[in-house]
Amino acid sequence: QVQLVESGGGLVRPGGSLRLSCAASESTFRNYALAWFRQAPGAGREFVAGISWSGSNTVYTDSVKGRLTITRDNAKNTLYLQMNDLKPEDTGVYYCGAGPWDPRSWSRGQMPYWGQGTQVTVSS
């Protein structure tokens, strides 16, 4: 079972940037599609962005297109989320997930493996 550990969250002002990382415990990481989700206070877990095992295919929720970029480095067993032009509505706990390429399940907040999350707060 792959274990995932997120890092890079913090407090940032609107318009600022952050880069989240998600490190995996084993090389089988590269066999999985990966995705970022977030959960705002009092809300369910929401899909943000996903990437195929090779990195050649990506998918984003509409509200983050053009501002957030998902990438992966299979040699380092690490997933990234570059977050630019952050808005207060981007605030939440960000989770990375690993599993098969399945955007339909991702839209329901479903993924076989999860990290513990990292807090992102966008506030002036």
CSV table of N, CA and C in Angstrom, one decimal:
chain,number,residue,atom,x,y,z
A,1,GLN,N,0.8,-1.2,0.0
A,1,GLN,CA,0.0,0.0,0.0
A,1,GLN,C,0.9,1.2,0.0
A,2,VAL,N,0.6,2.1,-0.9
A,2,VAL,CA,1.5,3.3,-1.0
A,2,VAL,C,1.1,4.3,0.1
A,3,GLN,N,2.1,4.9,0.7
A,3,GLN,CA,1.8,6.0,1.7
A,3,GLN,C,2.2,7.3,1.1
A,4,LEU,N,1.4,8.3,1.4
A,4,LEU,CA,1.6,9.6,0.8
A,4,LEU,C,1.7,10.7,1.9
A,5,VAL,N,2.6,11.6,1.8
A,5,VAL,CA,2.9,12.7,2.8
A,5,VAL,C,2.9,14.0,2.0
A,6,GLU,N,1.9,14.9,2.4
A,6,GLU,CA,1.9,16.2,1.8
A,6,GLU,C,2.7,17.2,2.6
A,7,SER,N,3.2,18.2,1.9
A,7,SER,CA,3.9,19.3,2.6
A,7,SER,C,3.8,20.6,1.7
A,8,GLY,N,4.1,21.7,2.3
A,8,GLY,CA,4.2,23.0,1.5
A,8,GLY,C,3.0,23.9,1.8
A,9,GLY,N,2.1,23.5,2.6
A,9,GLY,CA,1.0,24.4,2.9
A,9,GLY,C,1.4,25.6,3.8
A,10,GLY,N,0.5,26.5,3.9
A,10,GLY,CA,0.8,27.7,4.8
A,10,GLY,C,-0.2,28.8,4.6
A,11,LEU,N,0.1,30.0,5.1
A,11,LEU,CA,-0.7,31.1,5.0
A,11,LEU,C,-0.2,32.1,3.9
A,12,VAL,N,-1.0,32.5,3.0
A,12,VAL,CA,-0.5,33.3,1.9
A,12,VAL,C,-1.6,34.4,1.7
A,13,ARG,N,-1.2,35.6,1.2
A,13,ARG,CA,-2.1,36.6,0.9
A,13,ARG,C,-2.8,36.4,-0.5
A,14,PRO,N,-4.0,36.9,-0.7
A,14,PRO,CA,-4.6,36.8,-2.0
A,14,PRO,C,-3.6,37.3,-3.1
A,15,GLY,N,-3.6,36.5,-4.2
A,15,GLY,CA,-2.7,36.8,-5.3
A,15,GLY,C,-1.3,36.2,-5.2
A,16,GLY,N,-1.0,35.6,-4.0
A,16,GLY,CA,0.3,34.9,-3.8
A,16,GLY,C,0.3,33.5,-4.3
A,17,SER,N,1.5,32.9,-4.1
A,17,SER,CA,1.8,31.6,-4.6
A,17,SER,C,2.2,30.6,-3.5
A,18,LEU,N,2.0,29.3,-3.8
A,18,LEU,CA,2.5,28.3,-3.0
A,18,LEU,C,2.8,27.1,-3.9
A,19,ARG,N,3.7,26.2,-3.4
A,19,ARG,CA,3.9,24.9,-4.1
A,19,ARG,C,3.7,23.8,-3.1
A,20,LEU,N,2.8,23.0,-3.4
A,20,LEU,CA,2.6,21.8,-2.5
A,20,LEU,C,3.3,20.6,-3.1
A,21,SER,N,3.8,19.7,-2.2
A,21,SER,CA,4.5,18.5,-2.6
A,21,SER,C,3.8,17.3,-1.9
A,22,CYS,N,3.9,16.2,-2.6
A,22,CYS,CA,3.3,14.9,-2.0
A,22,CYS,C,4.4,13.8,-2.3
A,23,ALA,N,5.0,13.4,-1.3
A,23,ALA,CA,6.0,12.3,-1.4
A,23,ALA,C,5.4,11.0,-1.1
A,24,ALA,N,5.8,10.0,-2.0
A,24,ALA,CA,5.3,8.6,-1.8
A,24,ALA,C,6.3,7.7,-1.2
A,25,SER,N,5.9,6.7,-0.6
A,25,SER,CA,6.8,5.8,0.1
A,25,SER,C,7.5,4.7,-0.7
A,26,GLU,N,7.0,4.6,-1.9
A,26,GLU,CA,7.6,3.5,-2.7
A,26,GLU,C,7.5,3.8,-4.2
A,27,SER,N,8.3,3.0,-4.9
A,27,SER,CA,8.4,3.3,-6.4
A,27,SER,C,7.2,2.9,-7.1
A,28,THR,N,6.3,2.1,-6.5
A,28,THR,CA,5.0,1.7,-7.3
A,28,THR,C,4.1,2.9,-7.5
A,29,PHE,N,4.5,4.0,-6.8
A,29,PHE,CA,3.9,5.3,-7.0
A,29,PHE,C,3.7,5.6,-8.5
A,30,ARG,N,4.7,5.3,-9.3
A,30,ARG,CA,4.7,5.6,-10.7
A,30,ARG,C,3.7,4.8,-11.5
A,31,ASN,N,3.1,3.8,-10.9
A,31,ASN,CA,2.1,3.0,-11.5
A,31,ASN,C,0.7,3.6,-11.4
A,32,TYR,N,0.6,4.6,-10.6
A,32,TYR,CA,-0.7,5.2,-10.3
A,32,TYR,C,-1.0,6.6,-10.9
A,33,ALA,N,-2.2,6.8,-11.3
A,33,ALA,CA,-2.6,8.2,-11.5
A,33,ALA,C,-2.7,8.9,-10.1
A,34,LEU,N,-2.5,10.2,-10.1
A,34,LEU,CA,-2.4,11.0,-8.9
A,34,LEU,C,-3.3,12.2,-9.0
A,35,ALA,N,-3.8,12.6,-7.9
A,35,ALA,CA,-4.7,13.8,-7.9
A,35,ALA,C,-4.6,14.6,-6.6
A,36,TRP,N,-4.9,15.9,-6.7
A,36,TRP,CA,-5.1,16.7,-5.5
A,36,TRP,C,-6.6,17.0,-5.3
A,37,PHE,N,-6.9,17.0,-4.1
A,37,PHE,CA,-8.3,17.3,-3.6
A,37,PHE,C,-8.1,18.4,-2.5
A,38,ARG,N,-9.2,19.1,-2.2
A,38,ARG,CA,-9.2,20.0,-1.1
A,38,ARG,C,-10.5,19.9,-0.4
A,39,GLN,N,-10.5,20.3,0.9
A,39,GLN,CA,-11.7,20.3,1.7
A,39,GLN,C,-11.7,21.6,2.5
A,40,ALA,N,-12.7,22.4,2.3
A,40,ALA,CA,-12.9,23.6,3.0
A,40,ALA,C,-13.7,23.3,4.3
A,41,PRO,N,-13.6,24.2,5.3
A,41,PRO,CA,-14.4,24.0,6.5
A,41,PRO,C,-15.9,23.8,6.3
A,42,GLY,N,-16.4,22.7,6.8
A,42,GLY,CA,-17.8,22.4,6.7
A,42,GLY,C,-18.3,21.9,5.3
A,43,ALA,N,-17.3,21.6,4.4
A,43,ALA,CA,-17.6,21.1,3.1
A,43,ALA,C,-17.1,19.8,2.9
A,44,GLY,N,-17.5,19.1,1.8
A,44,GLY,CA,-17.0,17.8,1.4
A,44,GLY,C,-15.6,17.9,0.7
A,45,ARG,N,-15.0,16.8,0.4
A,45,ARG,CA,-13.7,16.8,-0.3
A,45,ARG,C,-14.0,17.0,-1.8
A,46,GLU,N,-13.3,18.0,-2.3
A,46,GLU,CA,-13.5,18.4,-3.7
A,46,GLU,C,-12.3,18.1,-4.6
A,47,PHE,N,-12.5,17.6,-5.8
A,47,PHE,CA,-11.4,17.3,-6.7
A,47,PHE,C,-10.8,18.7,-7.2
A,48,VAL,N,-9.5,18.7,-7.3
A,48,VAL,CA,-8.8,19.9,-7.8
A,48,VAL,C,-8.1,19.7,-9.1
A,49,ALA,N,-7.2,18.7,-9.2
A,49,ALA,CA,-6.5,18.4,-10.4
A,49,ALA,C,-6.0,16.9,-10.3
A,50,GLY,N,-5.8,16.3,-11.5
A,50,GLY,CA,-5.3,15.0,-11.6
A,50,GLY,C,-4.3,14.8,-12.7
A,51,ILE,N,-3.5,13.8,-12.6
A,51,ILE,CA,-2.4,13.6,-13.6
A,51,ILE,C,-2.2,12.1,-13.8
A,52,SER,N,-2.0,11.7,-15.1
A,52,SER,CA,-1.9,10.3,-15.4
A,52,SER,C,-0.5,9.8,-14.9
A,53,TRP,N,-0.3,8.5,-15.0
A,53,TRP,CA,1.0,7.9,-14.4
A,53,TRP,C,2.2,8.4,-15.1
A,54,SER,N,2.1,8.7,-16.4
A,54,SER,CA,3.2,9.2,-17.2
A,54,SER,C,3.3,10.7,-17.1
A,55,GLY,N,2.3,11.4,-16.7
A,55,GLY,CA,2.3,12.8,-16.7
A,55,GLY,C,1.8,13.5,-18.0
A,56,SER,N,1.4,12.6,-19.0
A,56,SER,CA,1.0,13.2,-20.3
A,56,SER,C,-0.4,13.7,-20.3
A,57,ASN,N,-1.2,13.3,-19.4
A,57,ASN,CA,-2.6,13.7,-19.3
A,57,ASN,C,-2.9,14.4,-18.0
A,58,THR,N,-3.5,15.5,-18.0
A,58,THR,CA,-3.9,16.2,-16.8
A,58,THR,C,-5.4,16.7,-16.9
A,59,VAL,N,-6.0,16.9,-15.8
A,59,VAL,CA,-7.4,17.3,-15.8
A,59,VAL,C,-7.6,18.2,-14.5
A,60,TYR,N,-8.3,19.3,-14.7
A,60,TYR,CA,-8.5,20.3,-13.6
A,60,TYR,C,-10.0,20.6,-13.4
A,61,THR,N,-10.3,21.0,-12.2
A,61,THR,CA,-11.7,21.6,-12.0
A,61,THR,C,-11.6,23.0,-12.6
A,62,ASP,N,-12.8,23.5,-13.0
A,62,ASP,CA,-12.8,24.7,-13.8
A,62,ASP,C,-12.3,25.9,-13.0
A,63,SER,N,-12.6,25.9,-11.7
A,63,SER,CA,-12.2,27.1,-10.9
A,63,SER,C,-10.7,27.3,-10.7
A,64,VAL,N,-9.9,26.3,-11.0
A,64,VAL,CA,-8.5,26.5,-10.9
A,64,VAL,C,-7.7,26.6,-12.2
A,65,LYS,N,-8.4,26.4,-13.3
A,65,LYS,CA,-7.7,26.3,-14.6
A,65,LYS,C,-7.0,27.7,-14.8
A,66,GLY,N,-5.7,27.6,-15.2
A,66,GLY,CA,-4.9,28.8,-15.5
A,66,GLY,C,-4.2,29.3,-14.3
A,67,ARG,N,-4.5,28.8,-13.1
A,67,ARG,CA,-3.9,29.3,-11.9
A,67,ARG,C,-3.1,28.1,-11.2
A,68,LEU,N,-3.6,26.9,-11.2
A,68,LEU,CA,-2.9,25.8,-10.5
A,68,LEU,C,-2.4,24.8,-11.6
A,69,THR,N,-1.2,24.3,-11.3
A,69,THR,CA,-0.6,23.3,-12.3
A,69,THR,C,-0.1,22.1,-11.5
A,70,ILE,N,-0.6,20.9,-12.0
A,70,ILE,CA,-0.2,19.7,-11.4
A,70,ILE,C,0.9,19.0,-12.2
A,71,THR,N,2.0,18.6,-11.5
A,71,THR,CA,3.1,17.9,-12.2
A,71,THR,C,3.5,16.7,-11.3
A,72,ARG,N,4.3,15.9,-11.9
A,72,ARG,CA,4.9,14.8,-11.1
A,72,ARG,C,6.3,14.5,-11.5
A,73,ASP,N,7.1,13.9,-10.6
A,73,ASP,CA,8.5,13.5,-10.9
A,73,ASP,C,8.6,12.1,-10.4
A,74,ASN,N,8.4,11.1,-11.3
A,74,ASN,CA,8.4,9.7,-11.0
A,74,ASN,C,9.8,9.2,-10.5
A,75,ALA,N,10.9,9.9,-10.9
A,75,ALA,CA,12.2,9.5,-10.4
A,75,ALA,C,12.3,9.9,-8.9
A,76,LYS,N,11.6,10.9,-8.5
A,76,LYS,CA,11.6,11.3,-7.1
A,76,LYS,C,10.4,10.8,-6.3
A,77,ASN,N,9.5,10.1,-6.9
A,77,ASN,CA,8.3,9.6,-6.2
A,77,ASN,C,7.5,10.8,-5.6
A,78,THR,N,7.4,11.9,-6.3
A,78,THR,CA,6.8,13.1,-5.8
A,78,THR,C,5.8,13.7,-6.8
A,79,LEU,N,4.7,14.2,-6.2
A,79,LEU,CA,3.7,14.9,-6.9
A,79,LEU,C,3.7,16.4,-6.5
A,80,TYR,N,3.4,17.3,-7.4
A,80,TYR,CA,3.5,18.7,-7.0
A,80,TYR,C,2.2,19.4,-7.5
A,81,LEU,N,1.9,20.5,-6.8
A,81,LEU,CA,0.8,21.4,-7.2
A,81,LEU,C,1.3,22.8,-7.1
A,82,GLN,N,1.6,23.5,-8.2
A,82,GLN,CA,2.0,24.9,-8.2
A,82,GLN,C,0.7,25.7,-8.2
A,83,MET,N,0.6,26.6,-7.2
A,83,MET,CA,-0.6,27.4,-7.0
A,83,MET,C,-0.2,28.8,-7.1
A,84,ASN,N,-0.8,29.5,-8.2
A,84,ASN,CA,-0.5,30.9,-8.4
A,84,ASN,C,-1.8,31.7,-8.3
A,85,ASP,N,-1.7,33.0,-8.1
A,85,ASP,CA,-2.9,33.9,-8.0
A,85,ASP,C,-3.9,33.3,-7.1
A,86,LEU,N,-3.5,33.0,-5.9
A,86,LEU,CA,-4.4,32.3,-5.0
A,86,LEU,C,-5.5,33.3,-4.5
A,87,LYS,N,-6.7,32.7,-4.3
A,87,LYS,CA,-7.9,33.4,-3.9
A,87,LYS,C,-8.4,32.9,-2.5
A,88,PRO,N,-9.1,33.6,-1.8
A,88,PRO,CA,-9.6,33.1,-0.5
A,88,PRO,C,-10.4,31.8,-0.6
A,89,GLU,N,-11.1,31.7,-1.7
A,89,GLU,CA,-11.9,30.4,-1.9
A,89,GLU,C,-11.0,29.2,-2.1
A,90,ASP,N,-9.7,29.4,-2.3
A,90,ASP,CA,-8.8,28.3,-2.4
A,90,ASP,C,-8.4,27.7,-1.0
A,91,THR,N,-8.8,28.4,0.0
A,91,THR,CA,-8.5,27.9,1.4
A,91,THR,C,-9.1,26.5,1.7
A,92,GLY,N,-8.3,25.7,2.4
A,92,GLY,CA,-8.8,24.4,2.7
A,92,GLY,C,-7.6,23.5,3.0
A,93,VAL,N,-7.9,22.2,3.4
A,93,VAL,CA,-6.9,21.2,3.6
A,93,VAL,C,-6.8,20.5,2.2
A,94,TYR,N,-5.5,20.5,1.8
A,94,TYR,CA,-5.2,19.8,0.5
A,94,TYR,C,-4.7,18.4,0.7
A,95,TYR,N,-5.3,17.5,0.0
A,95,TYR,CA,-4.9,16.1,0.1
A,95,TYR,C,-4.4,15.6,-1.3
A,96,CYS,N,-3.4,14.7,-1.3
A,96,CYS,CA,-3.1,14.0,-2.5
A,96,CYS,C,-3.6,12.6,-2.4
A,97,GLY,N,-3.9,12.1,-3.6
A,97,GLY,CA,-4.5,10.7,-3.6
A,97,GLY,C,-3.8,10.0,-4.8
A,98,ALA,N,-3.8,8.6,-4.7
A,98,ALA,CA,-3.2,7.8,-5.7
A,98,ALA,C,-4.2,6.7,-6.0
A,99,GLY,N,-4.3,6.3,-7.3
A,99,GLY,CA,-5.2,5.2,-7.7
A,99,GLY,C,-5.2,5.1,-9.2
A,100,PRO,N,-6.2,4.5,-9.8
A,100,PRO,CA,-6.4,4.4,-11.2
A,100,PRO,C,-6.9,5.7,-11.8
A,101,TRP,N,-6.6,6.0,-13.1
A,101,TRP,CA,-7.1,7.1,-13.8
A,101,TRP,C,-8.7,7.0,-13.9
A,102,ASP,N,-9.4,7.9,-13.1
A,102,ASP,CA,-10.8,7.7,-13.0
A,102,ASP,C,-11.4,9.1,-12.6
A,103,PRO,N,-11.4,10.0,-13.6
A,103,PRO,CA,-12.0,11.4,-13.2
A,103,PRO,C,-13.4,11.3,-12.7
A,104,ARG,N,-14.2,10.3,-13.2
A,104,ARG,CA,-15.6,10.3,-12.7
A,104,ARG,C,-15.6,10.0,-11.2
A,105,SER,N,-14.8,9.1,-10.7
A,105,SER,CA,-14.8,8.9,-9.3
A,105,SER,C,-14.1,10.0,-8.6
A,106,TRP,N,-13.2,10.7,-9.2
A,106,TRP,CA,-12.5,11.8,-8.5
A,106,TRP,C,-13.5,12.9,-8.3
A,107,SER,N,-14.5,13.1,-9.3
A,107,SER,CA,-15.5,14.1,-9.1
A,107,SER,C,-16.4,13.9,-7.9
A,108,ARG,N,-16.4,12.7,-7.4
A,108,ARG,CA,-17.2,12.3,-6.2
A,108,ARG,C,-16.3,12.3,-5.0
A,109,GLY,N,-15.0,12.7,-5.1
A,109,GLY,CA,-14.1,12.7,-4.0
A,109,GLY,C,-13.6,11.4,-3.6
A,110,GLN,N,-13.5,10.5,-4.6
A,110,GLN,CA,-13.1,9.1,-4.3
A,110,GLN,C,-11.7,8.8,-4.8
A,111,MET,N,-10.9,8.1,-4.0
A,111,MET,CA,-9.6,7.7,-4.4
A,111,MET,C,-9.1,6.6,-3.4
A,112,PRO,N,-8.4,5.5,-3.9
A,112,PRO,CA,-8.1,4.4,-3.0
A,112,PRO,C,-7.1,4.8,-1.9
A,113,TYR,N,-6.1,5.6,-2.2
A,113,TYR,CA,-5.1,6.0,-1.2
A,113,TYR,C,-5.0,7.5,-1.0
A,114,TRP,N,-4.8,7.9,0.3
A,114,TRP,CA,-4.8,9.3,0.6
A,114,TRP,C,-3.6,9.6,1.5
A,115,GLY,N,-3.2,10.9,1.4
A,115,GLY,CA,-2.3,11.4,2.4
A,115,GLY,C,-3.0,12.0,3.5
A,116,GLN,N,-2.3,12.7,4.5
A,116,GLN,CA,-3.0,13.2,5.7
A,116,GLN,C,-3.4,14.6,5.5
A,117,GLY,N,-3.0,15.3,4.5
A,117,GLY,CA,-3.4,16.6,4.2
A,117,GLY,C,-2.5,17.7,4.7
A,118,THR,N,-2.5,18.9,4.0
A,118,THR,CA,-1.7,20.0,4.4
A,118,THR,C,-2.6,21.3,4.3
A,119,GLN,N,-2.6,22.2,5.3
A,119,GLN,CA,-3.5,23.3,5.3
A,119,GLN,C,-3.0,24.4,4.4
A,120,VAL,N,-3.9,25.0,3.6
A,120,VAL,CA,-3.6,26.2,2.8
A,120,VAL,C,-4.6,27.2,3.2
A,121,THR,N,-4.2,28.4,3.7
A,121,THR,CA,-5.0,29.5,4.1
A,121,THR,C,-4.7,30.7,3.2
A,122,VAL,N,-5.7,31.2,2.5
A,122,VAL,CA,-5.5,32.4,1.7
A,122,VAL,C,-6.3,33.6,2.3
A,123,SER,N,-5.5,34.5,2.9
A,123,SER,CA,-6.2,35.6,3.7
A,123,SER,C,-5.3,36.8,3.7
A,124,SER,N,-5.9,38.0,3.7
A,124,SER,CA,-5.2,39.2,3.9
A,124,SER,C,-5.1,39.6,5.4
